[in-house]
Coordinates of C-alpha atoms and ligand atoms in Angstrom, one line a residue:
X1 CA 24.4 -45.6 7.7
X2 CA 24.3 -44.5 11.5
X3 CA 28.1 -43.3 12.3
X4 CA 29.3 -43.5 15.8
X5 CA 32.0 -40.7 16.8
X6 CA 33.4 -39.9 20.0
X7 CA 35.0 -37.3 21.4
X8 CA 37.4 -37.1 23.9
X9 CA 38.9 -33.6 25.7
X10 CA 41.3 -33.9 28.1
X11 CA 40.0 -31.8 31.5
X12 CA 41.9 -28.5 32.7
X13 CA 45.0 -29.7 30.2
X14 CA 47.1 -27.2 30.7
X15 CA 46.8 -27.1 34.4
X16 CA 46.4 -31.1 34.7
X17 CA 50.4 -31.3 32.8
X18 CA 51.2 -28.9 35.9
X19 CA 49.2 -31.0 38.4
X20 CA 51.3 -34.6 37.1
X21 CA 54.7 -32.5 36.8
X22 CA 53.9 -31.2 41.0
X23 CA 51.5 -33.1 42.9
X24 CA 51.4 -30.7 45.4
X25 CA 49.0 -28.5 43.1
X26 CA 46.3 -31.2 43.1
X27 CA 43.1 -30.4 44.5
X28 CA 44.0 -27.0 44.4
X29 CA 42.6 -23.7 42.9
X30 CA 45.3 -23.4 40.1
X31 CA 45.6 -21.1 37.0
X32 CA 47.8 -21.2 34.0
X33 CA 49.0 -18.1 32.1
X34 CA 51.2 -16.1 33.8
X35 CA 52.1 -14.2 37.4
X36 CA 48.7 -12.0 38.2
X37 CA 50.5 -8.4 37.9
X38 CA 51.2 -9.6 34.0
X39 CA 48.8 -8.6 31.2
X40 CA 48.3 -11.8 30.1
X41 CA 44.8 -13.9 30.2
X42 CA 43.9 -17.1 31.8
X43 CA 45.3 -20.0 29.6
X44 CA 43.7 -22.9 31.6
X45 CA 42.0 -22.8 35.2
X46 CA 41.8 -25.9 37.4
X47 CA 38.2 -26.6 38.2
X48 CA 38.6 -25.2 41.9
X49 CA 39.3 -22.2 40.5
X50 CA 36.5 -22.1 38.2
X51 CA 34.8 -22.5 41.2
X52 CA 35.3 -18.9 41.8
X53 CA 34.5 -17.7 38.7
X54 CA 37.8 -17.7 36.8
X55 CA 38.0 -19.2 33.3
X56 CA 40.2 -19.3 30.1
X57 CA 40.7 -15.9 28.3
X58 CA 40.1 -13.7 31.5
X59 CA 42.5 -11.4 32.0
X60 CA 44.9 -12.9 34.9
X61 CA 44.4 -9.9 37.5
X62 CA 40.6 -10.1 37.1
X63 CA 41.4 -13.8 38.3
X64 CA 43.3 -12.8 41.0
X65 CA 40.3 -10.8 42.3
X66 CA 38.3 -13.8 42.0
X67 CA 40.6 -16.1 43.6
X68 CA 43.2 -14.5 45.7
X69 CA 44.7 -17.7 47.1
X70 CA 45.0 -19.0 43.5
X71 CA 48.6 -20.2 42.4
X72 CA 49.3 -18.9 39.0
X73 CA 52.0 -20.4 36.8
X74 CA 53.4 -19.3 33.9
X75 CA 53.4 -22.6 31.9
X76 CA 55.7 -24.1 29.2
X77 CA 54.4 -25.0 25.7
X78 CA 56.7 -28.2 25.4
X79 CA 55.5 -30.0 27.9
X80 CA 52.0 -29.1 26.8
X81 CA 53.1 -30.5 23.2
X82 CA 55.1 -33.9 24.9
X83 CA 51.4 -34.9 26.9
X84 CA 49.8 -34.0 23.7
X85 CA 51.5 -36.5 21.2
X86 CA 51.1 -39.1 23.8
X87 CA 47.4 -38.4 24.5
X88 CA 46.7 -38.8 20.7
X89 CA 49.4 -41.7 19.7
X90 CA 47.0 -43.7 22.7
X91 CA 43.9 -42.9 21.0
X92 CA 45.6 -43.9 17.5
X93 CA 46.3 -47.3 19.4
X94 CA 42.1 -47.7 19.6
X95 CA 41.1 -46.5 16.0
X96 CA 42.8 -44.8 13.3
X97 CA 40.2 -43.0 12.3
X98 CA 41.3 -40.3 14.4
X99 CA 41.0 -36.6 13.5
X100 CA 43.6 -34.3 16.2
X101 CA 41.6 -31.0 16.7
X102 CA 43.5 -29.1 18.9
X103 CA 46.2 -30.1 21.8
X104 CA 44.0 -32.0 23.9
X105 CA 41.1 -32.9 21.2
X106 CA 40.2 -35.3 19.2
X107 CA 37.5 -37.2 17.3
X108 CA 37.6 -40.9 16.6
X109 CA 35.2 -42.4 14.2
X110 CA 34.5 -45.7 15.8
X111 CA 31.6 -46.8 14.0
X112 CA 31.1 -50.2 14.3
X113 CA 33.8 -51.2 17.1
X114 CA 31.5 -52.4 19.7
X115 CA 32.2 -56.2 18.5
X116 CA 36.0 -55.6 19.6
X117 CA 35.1 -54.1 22.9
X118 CA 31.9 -55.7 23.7
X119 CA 30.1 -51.9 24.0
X120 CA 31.1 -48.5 22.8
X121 CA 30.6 -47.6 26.5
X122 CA 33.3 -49.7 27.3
X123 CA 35.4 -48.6 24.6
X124 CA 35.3 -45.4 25.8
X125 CA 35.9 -46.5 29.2
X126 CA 38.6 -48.3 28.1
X127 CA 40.3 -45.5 26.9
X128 CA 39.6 -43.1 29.6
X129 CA 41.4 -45.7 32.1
X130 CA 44.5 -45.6 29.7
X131 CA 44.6 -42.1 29.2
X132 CA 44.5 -41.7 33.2
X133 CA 47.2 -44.5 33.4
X134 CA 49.7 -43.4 31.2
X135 CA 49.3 -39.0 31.6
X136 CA 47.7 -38.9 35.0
X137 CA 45.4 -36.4 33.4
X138 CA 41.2 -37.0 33.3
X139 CA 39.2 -37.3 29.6
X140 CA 35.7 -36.6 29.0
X141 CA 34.0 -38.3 26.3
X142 CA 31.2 -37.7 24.4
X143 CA 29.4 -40.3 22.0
X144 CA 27.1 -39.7 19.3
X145 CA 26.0 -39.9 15.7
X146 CA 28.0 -36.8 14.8
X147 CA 30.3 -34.5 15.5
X148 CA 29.0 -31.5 16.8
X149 CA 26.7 -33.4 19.1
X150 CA 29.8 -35.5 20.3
X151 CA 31.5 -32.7 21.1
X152 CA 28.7 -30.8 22.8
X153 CA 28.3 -34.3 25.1
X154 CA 31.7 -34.0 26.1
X155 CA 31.7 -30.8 27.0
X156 CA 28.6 -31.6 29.1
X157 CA 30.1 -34.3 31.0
X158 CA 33.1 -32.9 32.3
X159 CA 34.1 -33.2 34.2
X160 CA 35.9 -36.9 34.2
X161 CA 32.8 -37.5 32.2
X162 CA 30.9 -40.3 29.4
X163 CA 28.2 -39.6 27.9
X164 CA 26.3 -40.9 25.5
X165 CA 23.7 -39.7 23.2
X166 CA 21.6 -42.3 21.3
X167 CA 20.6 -42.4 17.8
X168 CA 17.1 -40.2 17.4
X169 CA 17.9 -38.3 20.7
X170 CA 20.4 -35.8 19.2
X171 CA 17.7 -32.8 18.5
X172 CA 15.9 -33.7 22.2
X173 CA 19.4 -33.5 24.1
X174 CA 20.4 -30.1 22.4
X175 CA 16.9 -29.0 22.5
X176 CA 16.8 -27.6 26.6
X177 CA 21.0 -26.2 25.9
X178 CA 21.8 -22.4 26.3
X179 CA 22.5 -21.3 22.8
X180 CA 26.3 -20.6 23.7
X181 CA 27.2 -24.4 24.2
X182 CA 26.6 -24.9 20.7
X183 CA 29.6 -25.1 18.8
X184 CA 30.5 -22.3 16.8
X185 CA 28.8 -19.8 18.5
X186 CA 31.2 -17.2 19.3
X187 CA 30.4 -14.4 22.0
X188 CA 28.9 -12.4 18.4
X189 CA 26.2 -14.7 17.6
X190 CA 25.2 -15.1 20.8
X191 CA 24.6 -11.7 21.5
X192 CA 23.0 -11.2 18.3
X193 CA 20.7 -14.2 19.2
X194 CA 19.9 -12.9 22.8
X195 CA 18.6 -9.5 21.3
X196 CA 15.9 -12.0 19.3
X197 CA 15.2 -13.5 21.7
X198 CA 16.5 -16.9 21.2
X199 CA 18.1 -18.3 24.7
X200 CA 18.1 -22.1 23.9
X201 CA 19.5 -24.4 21.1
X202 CA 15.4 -25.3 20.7
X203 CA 14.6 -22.0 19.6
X204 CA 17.3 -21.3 17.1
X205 CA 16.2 -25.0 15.6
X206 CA 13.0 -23.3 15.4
X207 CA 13.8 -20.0 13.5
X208 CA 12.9 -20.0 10.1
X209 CA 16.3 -20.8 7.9
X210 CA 15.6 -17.2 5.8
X211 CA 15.5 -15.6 9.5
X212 CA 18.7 -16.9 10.6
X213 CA 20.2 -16.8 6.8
X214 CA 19.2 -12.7 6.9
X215 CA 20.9 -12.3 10.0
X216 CA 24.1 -14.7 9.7
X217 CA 24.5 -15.3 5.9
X218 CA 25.7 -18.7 4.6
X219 CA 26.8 -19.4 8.1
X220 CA 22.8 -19.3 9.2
X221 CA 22.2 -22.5 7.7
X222 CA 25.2 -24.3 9.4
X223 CA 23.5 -22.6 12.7
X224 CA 20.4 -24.4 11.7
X225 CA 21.6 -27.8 11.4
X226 CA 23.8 -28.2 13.9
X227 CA 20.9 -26.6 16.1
X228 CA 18.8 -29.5 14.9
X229 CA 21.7 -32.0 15.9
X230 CA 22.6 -32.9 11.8
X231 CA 26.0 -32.8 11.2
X232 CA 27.6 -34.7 8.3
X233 CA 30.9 -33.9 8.4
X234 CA 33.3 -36.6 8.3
X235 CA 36.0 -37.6 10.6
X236 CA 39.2 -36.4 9.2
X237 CA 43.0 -38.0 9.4
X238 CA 45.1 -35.0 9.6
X239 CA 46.5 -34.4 5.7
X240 CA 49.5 -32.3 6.5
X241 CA 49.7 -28.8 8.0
X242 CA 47.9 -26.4 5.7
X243 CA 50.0 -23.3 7.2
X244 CA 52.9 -22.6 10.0
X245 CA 52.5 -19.5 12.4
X246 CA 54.2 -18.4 15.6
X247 CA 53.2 -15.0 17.2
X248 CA 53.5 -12.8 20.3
X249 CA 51.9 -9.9 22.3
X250 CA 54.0 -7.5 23.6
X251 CA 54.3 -6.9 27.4
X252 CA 54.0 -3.1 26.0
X253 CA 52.8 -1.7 23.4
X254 CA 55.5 -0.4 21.0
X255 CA 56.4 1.7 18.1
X256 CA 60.0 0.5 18.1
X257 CA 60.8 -0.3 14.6
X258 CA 64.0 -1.9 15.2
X259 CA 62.5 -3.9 18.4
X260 CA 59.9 -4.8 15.9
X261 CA 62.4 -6.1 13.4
X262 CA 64.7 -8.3 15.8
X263 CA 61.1 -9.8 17.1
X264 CA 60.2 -10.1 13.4
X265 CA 63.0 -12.3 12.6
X266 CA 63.1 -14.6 15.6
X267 CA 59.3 -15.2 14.5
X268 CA 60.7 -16.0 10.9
X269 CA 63.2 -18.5 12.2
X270 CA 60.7 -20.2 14.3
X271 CA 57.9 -20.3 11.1
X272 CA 61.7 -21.2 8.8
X273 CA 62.7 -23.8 11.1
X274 CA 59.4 -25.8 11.5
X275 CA 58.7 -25.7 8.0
X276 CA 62.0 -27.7 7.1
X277 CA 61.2 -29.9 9.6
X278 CA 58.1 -30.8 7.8
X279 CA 59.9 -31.0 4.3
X280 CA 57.9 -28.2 2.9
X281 CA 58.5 -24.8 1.1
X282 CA 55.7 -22.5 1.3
X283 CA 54.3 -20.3 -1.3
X284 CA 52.3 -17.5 0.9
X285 CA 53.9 -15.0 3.7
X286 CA 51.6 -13.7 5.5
X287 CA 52.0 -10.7 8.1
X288 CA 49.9 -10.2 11.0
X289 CA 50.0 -6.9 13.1
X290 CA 47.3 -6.4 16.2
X291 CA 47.6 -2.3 17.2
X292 CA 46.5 -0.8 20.5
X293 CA 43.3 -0.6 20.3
X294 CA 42.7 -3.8 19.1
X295 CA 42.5 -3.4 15.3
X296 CA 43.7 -6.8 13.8
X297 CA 45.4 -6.9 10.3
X298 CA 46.8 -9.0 8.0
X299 CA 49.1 -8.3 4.7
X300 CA 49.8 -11.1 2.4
X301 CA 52.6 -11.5 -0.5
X302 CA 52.8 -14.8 -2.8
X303 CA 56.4 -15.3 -3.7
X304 CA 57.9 -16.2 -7.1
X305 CA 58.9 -19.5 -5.9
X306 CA 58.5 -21.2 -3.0
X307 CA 60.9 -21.6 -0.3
X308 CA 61.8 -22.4 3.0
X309 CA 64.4 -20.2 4.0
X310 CA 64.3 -17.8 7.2
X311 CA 66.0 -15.2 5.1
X312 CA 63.3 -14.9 2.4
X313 CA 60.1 -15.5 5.3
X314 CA 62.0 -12.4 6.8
X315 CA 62.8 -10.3 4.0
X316 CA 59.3 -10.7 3.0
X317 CA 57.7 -10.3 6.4
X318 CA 59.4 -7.2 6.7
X319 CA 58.7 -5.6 3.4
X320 CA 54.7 -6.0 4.8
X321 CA 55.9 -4.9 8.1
X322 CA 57.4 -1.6 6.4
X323 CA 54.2 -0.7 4.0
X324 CA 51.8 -1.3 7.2
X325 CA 53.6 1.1 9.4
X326 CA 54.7 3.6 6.8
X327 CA 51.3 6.4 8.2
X328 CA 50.8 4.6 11.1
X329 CA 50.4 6.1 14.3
X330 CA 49.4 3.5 16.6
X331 CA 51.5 1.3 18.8
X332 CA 52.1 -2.6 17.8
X333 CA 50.1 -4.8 20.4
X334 CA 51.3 -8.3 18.5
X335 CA 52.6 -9.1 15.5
X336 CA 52.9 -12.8 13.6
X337 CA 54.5 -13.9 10.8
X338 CA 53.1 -17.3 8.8
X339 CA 53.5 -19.1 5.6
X340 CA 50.9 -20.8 3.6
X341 CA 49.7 -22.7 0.5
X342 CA 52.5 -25.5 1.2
X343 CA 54.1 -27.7 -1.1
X344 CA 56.8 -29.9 -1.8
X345 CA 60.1 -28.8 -2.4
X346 CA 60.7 -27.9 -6.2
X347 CA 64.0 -29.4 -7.2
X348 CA 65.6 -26.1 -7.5
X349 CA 66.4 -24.6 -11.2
X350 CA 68.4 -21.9 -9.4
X351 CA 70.5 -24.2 -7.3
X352 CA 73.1 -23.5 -9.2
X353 CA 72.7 -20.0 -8.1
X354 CA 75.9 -20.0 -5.1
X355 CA 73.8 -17.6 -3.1
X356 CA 70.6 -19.5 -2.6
X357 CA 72.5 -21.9 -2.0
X358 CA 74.7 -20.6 0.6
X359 CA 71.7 -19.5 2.2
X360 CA 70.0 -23.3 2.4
X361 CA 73.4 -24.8 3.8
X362 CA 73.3 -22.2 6.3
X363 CA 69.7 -22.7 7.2
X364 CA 70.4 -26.5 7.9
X365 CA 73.6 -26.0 9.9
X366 CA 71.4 -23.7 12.4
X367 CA 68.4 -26.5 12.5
X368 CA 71.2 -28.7 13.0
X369 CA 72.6 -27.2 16.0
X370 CA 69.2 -25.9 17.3
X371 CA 68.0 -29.3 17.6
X372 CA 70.9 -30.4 19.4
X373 CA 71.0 -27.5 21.9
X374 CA 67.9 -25.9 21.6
X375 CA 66.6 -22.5 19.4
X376 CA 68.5 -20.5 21.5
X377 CA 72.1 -22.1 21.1
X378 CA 72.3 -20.0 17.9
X379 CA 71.9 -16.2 18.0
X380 CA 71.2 -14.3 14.3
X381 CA 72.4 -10.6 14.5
X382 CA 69.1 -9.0 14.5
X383 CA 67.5 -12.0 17.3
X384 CA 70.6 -10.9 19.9
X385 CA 68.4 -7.4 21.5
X386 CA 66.0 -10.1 22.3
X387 CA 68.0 -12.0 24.6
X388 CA 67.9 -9.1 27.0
X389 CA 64.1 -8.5 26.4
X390 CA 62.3 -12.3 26.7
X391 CA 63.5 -14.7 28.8
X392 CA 64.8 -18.0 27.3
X393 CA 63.7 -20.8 27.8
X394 CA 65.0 -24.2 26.4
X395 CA 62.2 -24.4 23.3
X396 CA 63.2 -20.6 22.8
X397 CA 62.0 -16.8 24.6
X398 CA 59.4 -17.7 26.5
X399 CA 56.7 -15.4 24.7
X400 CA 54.1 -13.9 26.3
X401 CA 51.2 -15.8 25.4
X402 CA 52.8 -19.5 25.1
X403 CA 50.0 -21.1 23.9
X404 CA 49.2 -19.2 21.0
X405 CA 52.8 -18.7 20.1
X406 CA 53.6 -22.1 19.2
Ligands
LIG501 N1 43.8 -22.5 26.0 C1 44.4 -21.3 25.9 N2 43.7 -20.1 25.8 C2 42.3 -20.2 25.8 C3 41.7 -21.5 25.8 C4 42.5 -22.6 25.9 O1 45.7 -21.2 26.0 N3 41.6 -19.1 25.7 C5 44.7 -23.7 26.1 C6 44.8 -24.1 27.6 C7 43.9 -25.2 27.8 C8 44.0 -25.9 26.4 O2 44.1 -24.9 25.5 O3 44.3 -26.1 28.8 C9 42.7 -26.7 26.1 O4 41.6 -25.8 26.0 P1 40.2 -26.2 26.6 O5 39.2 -25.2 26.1 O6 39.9 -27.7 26.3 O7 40.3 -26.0 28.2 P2 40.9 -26.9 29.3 O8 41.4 -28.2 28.8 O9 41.8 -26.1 30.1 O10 39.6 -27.1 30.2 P3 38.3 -28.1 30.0 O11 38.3 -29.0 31.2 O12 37.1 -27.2 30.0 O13 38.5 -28.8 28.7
LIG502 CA1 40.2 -29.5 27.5

């Protein structure tokens, strides 16, 4: 059976929240991530700036280069999340086959919902009107008989775009694209592709499969079908968070162990406080350390039981933290702490163990008060040299990269 999916991206988000919050930045070349003489990248650009050149993951002096008069904000991750929940409880209200891919992303399967609206078309219309109502903010939309065509439609139109490819057309529309508007390829596989030769989504469509499974691996074939506009994944309702992670970048690199630590823990609490808000205990810790020159790494430990205190994320964060920098010379350009492989909480054999739980009592009177008066109301020993260090903001330090720090 034919499927019909949309999908709908919210234009410029983080810099449209900005735009509703101050109208006096509409129209304007406007760029979200940070003050220019920070080391921070672009997070979001307003389409006046992209008129200059600047886009998302530049590096914000090279912005300000581009676009001197550009007004740069730092940016606040809650009100990002707020518009967010709002943009997708709307689109919940129009199907609820609705699959959340990132803030200001979404698919909707909506197969078979032009009787209700009269056209898809006007479905989509429909929704773009309330979405503009209700946030203030633009959505494009893309229609098709999959998702990755869907998504590359959207992207097409922006922006305050619709479009819609019919059934048949998918391998014709893709067919002229540059190869990088295909989704999944990163800036790797394009290069990769350039050096064959292959400039347009046509041409990879029309390697042989061995060719591009030589060069790519299992993720060749995935190249080759998306490339040729099939694309049966399904439209999925979120199942529950598969993992919790909060992360920052320094404003300088650093070697400081005990800096490290008290930025360590306030990570923990964050990952520790989120995770009892979902009603989980996690299984995994995972450590994640970016150094100077770029080198990523990750360390992982599987605990005995699972939990969901900060003390244990902590204790077993830092253990990894301590065996990674033991012979290591290089200065720490991020570090992260998550937890994985989620599950229910057990009903505790060792709850009769007064320490444990001491420990869980404590945890809840902190998540207690945090909610009441925010993350920062309650200082833990080793969190208190941060205060001096970060800023605070109401949701907590406002870290340097907000929008991968959440
Ligand atoms: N984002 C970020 N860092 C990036 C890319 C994106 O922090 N390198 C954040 C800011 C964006 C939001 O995610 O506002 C959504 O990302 P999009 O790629 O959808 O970009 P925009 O919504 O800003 O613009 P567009 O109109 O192209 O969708
Ligand atoms: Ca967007």
């Amino acid at each position: 059976m034919t499927r019909t999916i949309m999908h709908i991206d919210l234009d410029a988000f983080f810099v449209s929240v900005e735009q509703v919050l101050n109208p006096e930045l509409r129209g304007k070349p406007v760029v979200v991530g940070g003050r220019p003489d920070r080391r921070g990248v672009v997070a979001s650009a307003s389409y006046e700036a992209r008129a200059f050149g600047v886009h998302a993951g530049m590096p914000l002096a090279t912005a300000s280069r581009l676009c001197p008069q550009a007004i740069f904000i730092e940016g606040s991750f809650p009100k990002y999340r707020e518009t967010s929940q709002r943009f997708m409880a709307i689109l919940a209200d129009f199907s609820p086959f609705l699959e959340p891919v990132s803030l200001d992303e979404a698919y909707l399967d909506v197969t078979g919902f032009e009787s209700i609206y009269g056209s898809i078309r006007q479905m989509a219309m429909a929704i773009k009107q309330r979405i503009k109502d209700e946030l203030g903010i633009c959505a494009s939309v893309g229609i098709a008989t999959s998702k990755v065509v869907a998504k590359v439609a959207s992207e097409l139109s922006k922006p305050d775009g619709l479009l819609v490819v019919e059934a048949g057309k998918e391998r014709s529309f893709l067919a002229p694209l540059p190869i990088a508007e295909l989704p999944g390829i990163g800036k790797r596989t394009e290069q990769i592709l350039k050096t064959l030769g292959i400039n347009n989504i046509e041409e990879i469509a029309n390697m042989p499969l061995s060719a591009l499974k030589s060069h790519f691996g299992a993720s060749g074939e995935i190249l080759h079908r998306y490339a040729s506009g099939i694309d049966d994944r399904e439209v999925e309702s979120p199942g529950e968070a598969k993992s919790i992670s909060r992360e920052t970048t320094f404003g300088k690199d650093t070697k400081d162990r005990s800096f490290l630590k008290a930025t360590l823990r306030y990570l923990s609490e964050r990952v520790g406080a989120e995770l009892r808000e979902q009603g989980k205990q996690a299984r995994c810790v995972t450590l994640k350390l970016r150094y100077a020159d770029f080198t990523t790494i990750t360390r992982q430990h599987t605990l005995r039981q699972s939990d969901d205190s900060d003390q244990t994320i902590f204790d077993t964060g830092l253990r990894l933290l301590k065996r990674a920098l033991s012979a290591e010379k290089r200065l720490v350009r991020l570090i992260g702490i998550g937890v994985s492989n989620l599950v229910e909480p057990e009903r505790q054999l060792d709850m009769l163990d007064s320490s444990a739980q001491r420990q869980e009592q404590l945890d809840r009177a902190i998540d207690r008060i945090r909610r009441k008066y925010g993350f920062t109301a309650i200082q833990t020993g080793r969190t208190m040299r941060l205060k001096d260090i970060f800023p605070e903001a109401e949701e907590g330090y406002t870290l340097q990269t907000p929008s991968l720090s959440r």
